CSV table of C-alpha atoms and ligand atoms in Angstrom, one decimal:
chain,number,residue,atom,x,y,z
A,6,VAL,CA,18.7,-7.7,8.9
A,7,ILE,CA,15.2,-6.4,7.9
A,8,ARG,CA,14.0,-9.5,5.1
A,9,LEU,CA,10.7,-8.2,3.6
A,10,TYR,CA,8.3,-11.1,1.7
A,11,VAL,CA,6.6,-9.0,-0.8
A,12,THR,CA,5.4,-9.5,-4.6
A,13,LEU,CA,6.7,-7.2,-6.7
A,14,ARG,CA,3.0,-5.5,-8.1
A,15,SER,CA,1.1,-5.7,-4.3
A,16,PRO,CA,0.3,-1.9,-3.0
A,17,PHE,CA,0.5,-3.4,0.4
A,18,ALA,CA,4.2,-4.6,0.1
A,19,ARG,CA,4.8,-1.3,-1.7
A,20,LYS,CA,3.4,1.6,1.1
A,21,VAL,CA,5.4,-0.9,3.4
A,22,ARG,CA,8.8,-0.4,0.8
A,23,ILE,CA,8.3,3.5,0.4
A,24,VAL,CA,8.4,3.6,4.0
A,25,LEU,CA,12.0,1.4,4.5
A,26,HIS,CA,13.1,3.9,1.7
A,27,GLU,CA,11.9,7.2,3.0
A,28,LYS,CA,13.8,6.0,6.9
A,29,GLY,CA,16.9,4.6,4.9
A,30,LEU,CA,16.7,1.4,5.9
A,31,ALA,CA,18.7,-1.0,4.7
A,32,HIS,CA,16.1,-4.5,3.4
A,33,GLU,CA,16.5,-7.8,1.5
A,34,LEU,CA,13.6,-8.0,-0.9
A,35,LEU,CA,11.8,-11.8,-0.8
A,36,PRO,CA,9.9,-12.0,-3.4
A,37,VAL,CA,6.8,-15.0,-3.5
A,38,ASP,CA,4.9,-17.0,-5.5
A,39,LEU,CA,1.6,-16.5,-4.5
A,40,GLY,CA,0.5,-19.3,-6.3
A,41,ALA,CA,2.9,-21.6,-4.6
A,42,ARG,CA,2.9,-21.2,-1.4
A,43,ASP,CA,3.9,-24.2,0.6
A,44,ALA,CA,3.0,-26.1,4.1
A,45,GLU,CA,6.0,-23.8,5.6
A,46,TRP,CA,5.2,-20.4,4.1
A,47,PHE,CA,1.4,-21.4,5.8
A,48,ALA,CA,2.9,-22.7,9.0
A,49,ASP,CA,4.9,-19.2,10.1
A,50,ASN,CA,1.8,-17.2,8.4
A,51,PRO,CA,-1.0,-18.9,8.7
A,52,ILE,CA,-3.1,-15.9,7.0
A,53,GLY,CA,-0.8,-16.4,4.2
A,54,LYS,CA,-0.9,-12.9,2.4
A,55,ILE,CA,2.5,-11.0,1.8
A,56,PRO,CA,3.9,-8.3,3.0
A,57,VAL,CA,5.7,-9.9,5.7
A,58,MET,CA,8.5,-8.8,7.4
A,59,ASP,CA,11.2,-10.7,9.5
A,60,LEU,CA,12.9,-8.3,12.1
A,61,ASP,CA,15.2,-9.7,14.3
A,62,GLY,CA,13.8,-13.0,13.6
A,63,VAL,CA,10.1,-12.2,14.3
A,64,ARG,CA,8.1,-12.4,11.3
A,65,ILE,CA,5.1,-9.6,11.9
A,66,PRO,CA,2.2,-9.9,9.5
A,67,ASP,CA,0.4,-7.3,7.9
A,68,SER,CA,1.6,-4.1,6.1
A,69,THR,CA,-0.2,-1.3,8.9
A,70,VAL,CA,1.2,-3.4,11.9
A,71,ILE,CA,5.0,-3.7,9.9
A,72,CYS,CA,4.6,0.0,9.1
A,73,GLU,CA,4.0,0.8,12.9
A,74,THR,CA,6.1,-1.3,14.0
A,75,LEU,CA,9.1,0.3,11.7
A,76,GLU,CA,7.9,3.9,13.3
A,77,ASP,CA,8.4,2.4,16.7
A,78,ARG,CA,11.8,0.6,16.1
A,79,PHE,CA,13.1,3.2,13.9
A,80,PRO,CA,11.3,6.7,14.3
A,81,THR,CA,13.3,9.0,12.4
A,82,PRO,CA,11.5,10.6,10.3
A,83,PRO,CA,8.5,10.3,11.5
A,84,MET,CA,5.8,8.7,8.8
A,85,TYR,CA,3.0,9.6,11.5
A,86,GLU,CA,1.9,12.6,12.8
A,87,PRO,CA,2.5,12.8,16.9
A,88,ASP,CA,-1.1,12.0,17.2
A,89,ARG,CA,-1.3,9.1,14.9
A,90,LEU,CA,-5.2,9.3,14.6
A,91,ARG,CA,-5.3,11.3,11.2
A,92,CYS,CA,-2.6,9.3,9.7
A,93,ARG,CA,-4.0,5.6,10.8
A,94,ILE,CA,-7.9,6.8,9.0
A,95,LEU,CA,-6.3,7.9,6.0
A,96,GLU,CA,-4.1,4.5,5.8
A,97,GLU,CA,-6.9,2.7,6.3
A,98,LEU,CA,-9.0,4.4,3.6
A,99,CYS,CA,-6.0,3.8,0.7
A,100,ASP,CA,-5.3,0.3,2.3
A,101,ALA,CA,-9.6,0.1,1.8
A,102,ALA,CA,-9.7,1.0,-1.5
A,103,ALA,CA,-6.5,-1.3,-2.8
A,104,GLU,CA,-7.9,-4.4,-1.4
A,105,GLN,CA,-11.3,-3.6,-3.5
A,106,THR,CA,-9.2,-3.0,-6.2
A,107,VAL,CA,-7.8,-6.5,-6.2
A,108,VAL,CA,-11.2,-7.5,-5.8
A,109,ALA,CA,-12.5,-5.4,-8.8
A,110,PHE,CA,-9.7,-6.9,-11.2
A,111,PHE,CA,-10.4,-10.6,-9.9
A,112,ALA,CA,-14.5,-10.1,-10.5
A,113,ARG,CA,-13.4,-8.9,-13.7
A,114,GLN,CA,-11.4,-11.4,-14.9
A,115,ARG,CA,-14.3,-14.4,-13.9
A,116,GLY,CA,-16.9,-12.1,-16.0
A,117,ASP,CA,-18.8,-10.7,-12.8
A,118,ALA,CA,-19.3,-7.3,-14.2
A,119,ALA,CA,-21.5,-6.4,-11.3
A,120,GLY,CA,-18.8,-7.6,-8.8
A,121,ALA,CA,-16.3,-5.1,-10.1
A,122,GLU,CA,-18.7,-2.4,-10.3
A,123,ARG,CA,-19.9,-2.5,-6.8
A,124,ALA,CA,-15.5,-2.4,-6.4
A,125,MET,CA,-15.2,0.1,-8.2
A,126,ALA,CA,-17.8,2.4,-6.5
A,127,THR,CA,-15.8,1.8,-3.2
A,128,VAL,CA,-12.4,2.7,-4.7
A,129,ASP,CA,-14.1,5.6,-6.3
A,130,ARG,CA,-15.6,6.6,-3.0
A,131,VAL,CA,-12.7,6.7,-1.1
A,132,LEU,CA,-11.1,8.6,-4.2
A,133,THR,CA,-13.5,11.7,-4.1
A,134,HIS,CA,-12.9,11.5,0.3
A,135,LEU,CA,-9.5,11.8,-0.1
A,136,ALA,CA,-9.3,14.4,-3.0
A,137,ALA,CA,-11.6,16.8,-1.2
A,138,ARG,CA,-9.6,16.3,2.3
A,139,ARG,CA,-6.4,17.2,0.2
A,140,ALA,CA,-8.2,20.2,-1.0
A,141,SER,CA,-9.0,21.4,1.9
A,142,GLY,CA,-5.8,20.8,3.5
A,143,ASP,CA,-7.0,18.2,5.7
A,144,TRP,CA,-3.8,16.2,5.5
A,145,PRO,CA,-0.7,15.1,7.6
A,146,PRO,CA,2.1,17.3,6.9
A,147,GLY,CA,5.2,16.5,5.1
A,148,PHE,CA,5.8,12.7,3.1
A,149,GLY,CA,4.4,10.5,5.3
A,150,ILE,CA,2.3,7.0,6.0
A,151,ALA,CA,-1.3,8.6,4.6
A,152,ASP,CA,1.4,9.5,1.0
A,153,ALA,CA,3.0,6.4,0.8
A,154,ALA,CA,-0.5,4.1,1.3
A,155,ALA,CA,-1.8,6.7,-1.5
A,156,ILE,CA,0.4,6.6,-4.0
A,157,ALA,CA,0.8,2.7,-3.5
A,158,THR,CA,-3.3,2.5,-4.2
A,159,LEU,CA,-3.1,4.7,-7.0
A,160,GLY,CA,-0.3,3.3,-8.7
A,161,TYR,CA,-2.0,-0.1,-8.2
A,162,LEU,CA,-5.0,0.9,-9.6
A,163,GLU,CA,-4.1,2.3,-12.7
A,164,LEU,CA,-1.7,-0.9,-12.9
A,165,ARG,CA,-4.8,-2.8,-13.0
A,166,HIS,CA,-7.5,-0.9,-14.6
A,167,GLY,CA,-5.6,1.5,-16.6
A,168,TRP,CA,-5.8,5.9,-16.8
A,169,GLY,CA,-9.9,6.1,-16.1
A,170,TRP,CA,-9.4,7.4,-12.7
A,171,ARG,CA,-7.1,10.7,-13.6
A,172,ASP,CA,-9.9,11.6,-15.8
A,173,ARG,CA,-12.3,11.4,-12.6
A,174,HIS,CA,-9.4,12.7,-10.1
A,175,PRO,CA,-7.2,15.7,-11.9
A,176,ALA,CA,-6.1,16.9,-8.5
A,177,LEU,CA,-5.1,13.5,-7.3
A,178,ALA,CA,-3.5,12.6,-10.6
A,179,ALA,CA,-1.5,15.7,-10.5
A,180,TRP,CA,-0.4,15.2,-6.9
A,181,HIS,CA,0.2,11.5,-7.5
A,182,ASP,CA,2.5,13.1,-10.4
A,183,SER,CA,4.2,15.2,-8.5
A,184,LEU,CA,5.8,12.3,-6.7
A,185,ALA,CA,7.2,10.7,-9.2
A,186,GLU,CA,10.6,11.5,-9.1
A,187,ARG,CA,10.6,11.3,-4.9
A,188,PRO,CA,13.2,8.1,-4.5
A,189,SER,CA,11.2,6.2,-2.4
A,190,VAL,CA,8.2,6.4,-5.0
A,191,ALA,CA,10.5,5.9,-8.2
A,192,ALA,CA,12.3,2.9,-6.5
A,193,THR,CA,9.1,1.1,-5.7
A,194,VAL,CA,6.6,1.3,-8.9
A,195,PRO,CA,4.9,-1.7,-9.4
A,196,VAL,CA,5.7,-4.6,-12.1
A,197,LEU,CA,3.6,-7.2,-12.9
A,198,GLY,CA,4.6,-10.9,-13.4
B,206,GSH,N1,-4.4,-6.7,4.9
B,206,GSH,C1,-2.8,-6.9,4.2
B,206,GSH,C2,-3.5,-7.0,3.1
B,206,GSH,C3,-2.5,-7.9,2.2
B,206,GSH,C4,-3.1,-8.5,0.9
B,206,GSH,O1,-4.3,-8.8,1.1
B,206,GSH,N2,-1.9,-9.3,-0.2
B,206,GSH,C5,-2.4,-10.0,-1.2
B,206,GSH,C6,-1.2,-9.3,-2.3
B,206,GSH,S1,-1.6,-7.6,-2.7
B,206,GSH,C7,-1.9,-11.0,-0.6
B,206,GSH,O2,-1.0,-11.3,0.0
B,206,GSH,N3,-2.9,-12.0,-1.5
B,206,GSH,C8,-2.4,-13.6,-1.5
B,206,GSH,C9,-4.2,-14.0,-0.6
B,206,GSH,O3,-5.2,-13.7,-0.4
B,206,GSH,O4,-3.7,-15.1,-0.1
B,206,GSH,C10,-1.7,-6.0,4.6
B,206,GSH,O5,-2.0,-4.6,4.9
B,206,GSH,O6,-0.4,-6.4,4.4
């Protein structure tokens, strides 16, 4: 059985959850209270972050490592192009934007407006780049890891920072909304708490 340690707001956990849904893999979600992680949690997972996937008793950290492991073990339907490089690069861009979205959120919370602005500038650069690549057709065909990572990032950005990104990136917003009914996307909409 596949167990996934998550929070229900995490963009990285959502990327993995979308992949599990797309591949039709039954899994159990185990919500982690990040404010109450104990020594046992860190003993198994010294990085401490979620998501962590327990697959056949092996604990696997990091959403990117988890998704590639799922692809290798359960190749159908594929989430990567046969040459994985373009997918990997797009996934990393989306993950970095998600990470900076988190950084901006905490910077804002402690009143560091300059730090929040710096982080959001990176997010905006990545979104501009993604929009340009989509517009020129430089994007993997079908629904794959780049789509899962981008949707997870955009959904989290909206959850934390509201609707502002939509005005700057209308084509990305339209694409995001066009995938809203896809079962893997609809089933994994992030929630706070
Ligand atoms: N590179 C990691 C990033 C995961 C990550 O940043 N998770 C956050 C939640 S969204 C976390 O666990 N933060 C708690 C911490 O940093 O200790 C991945 O792709 O899984």
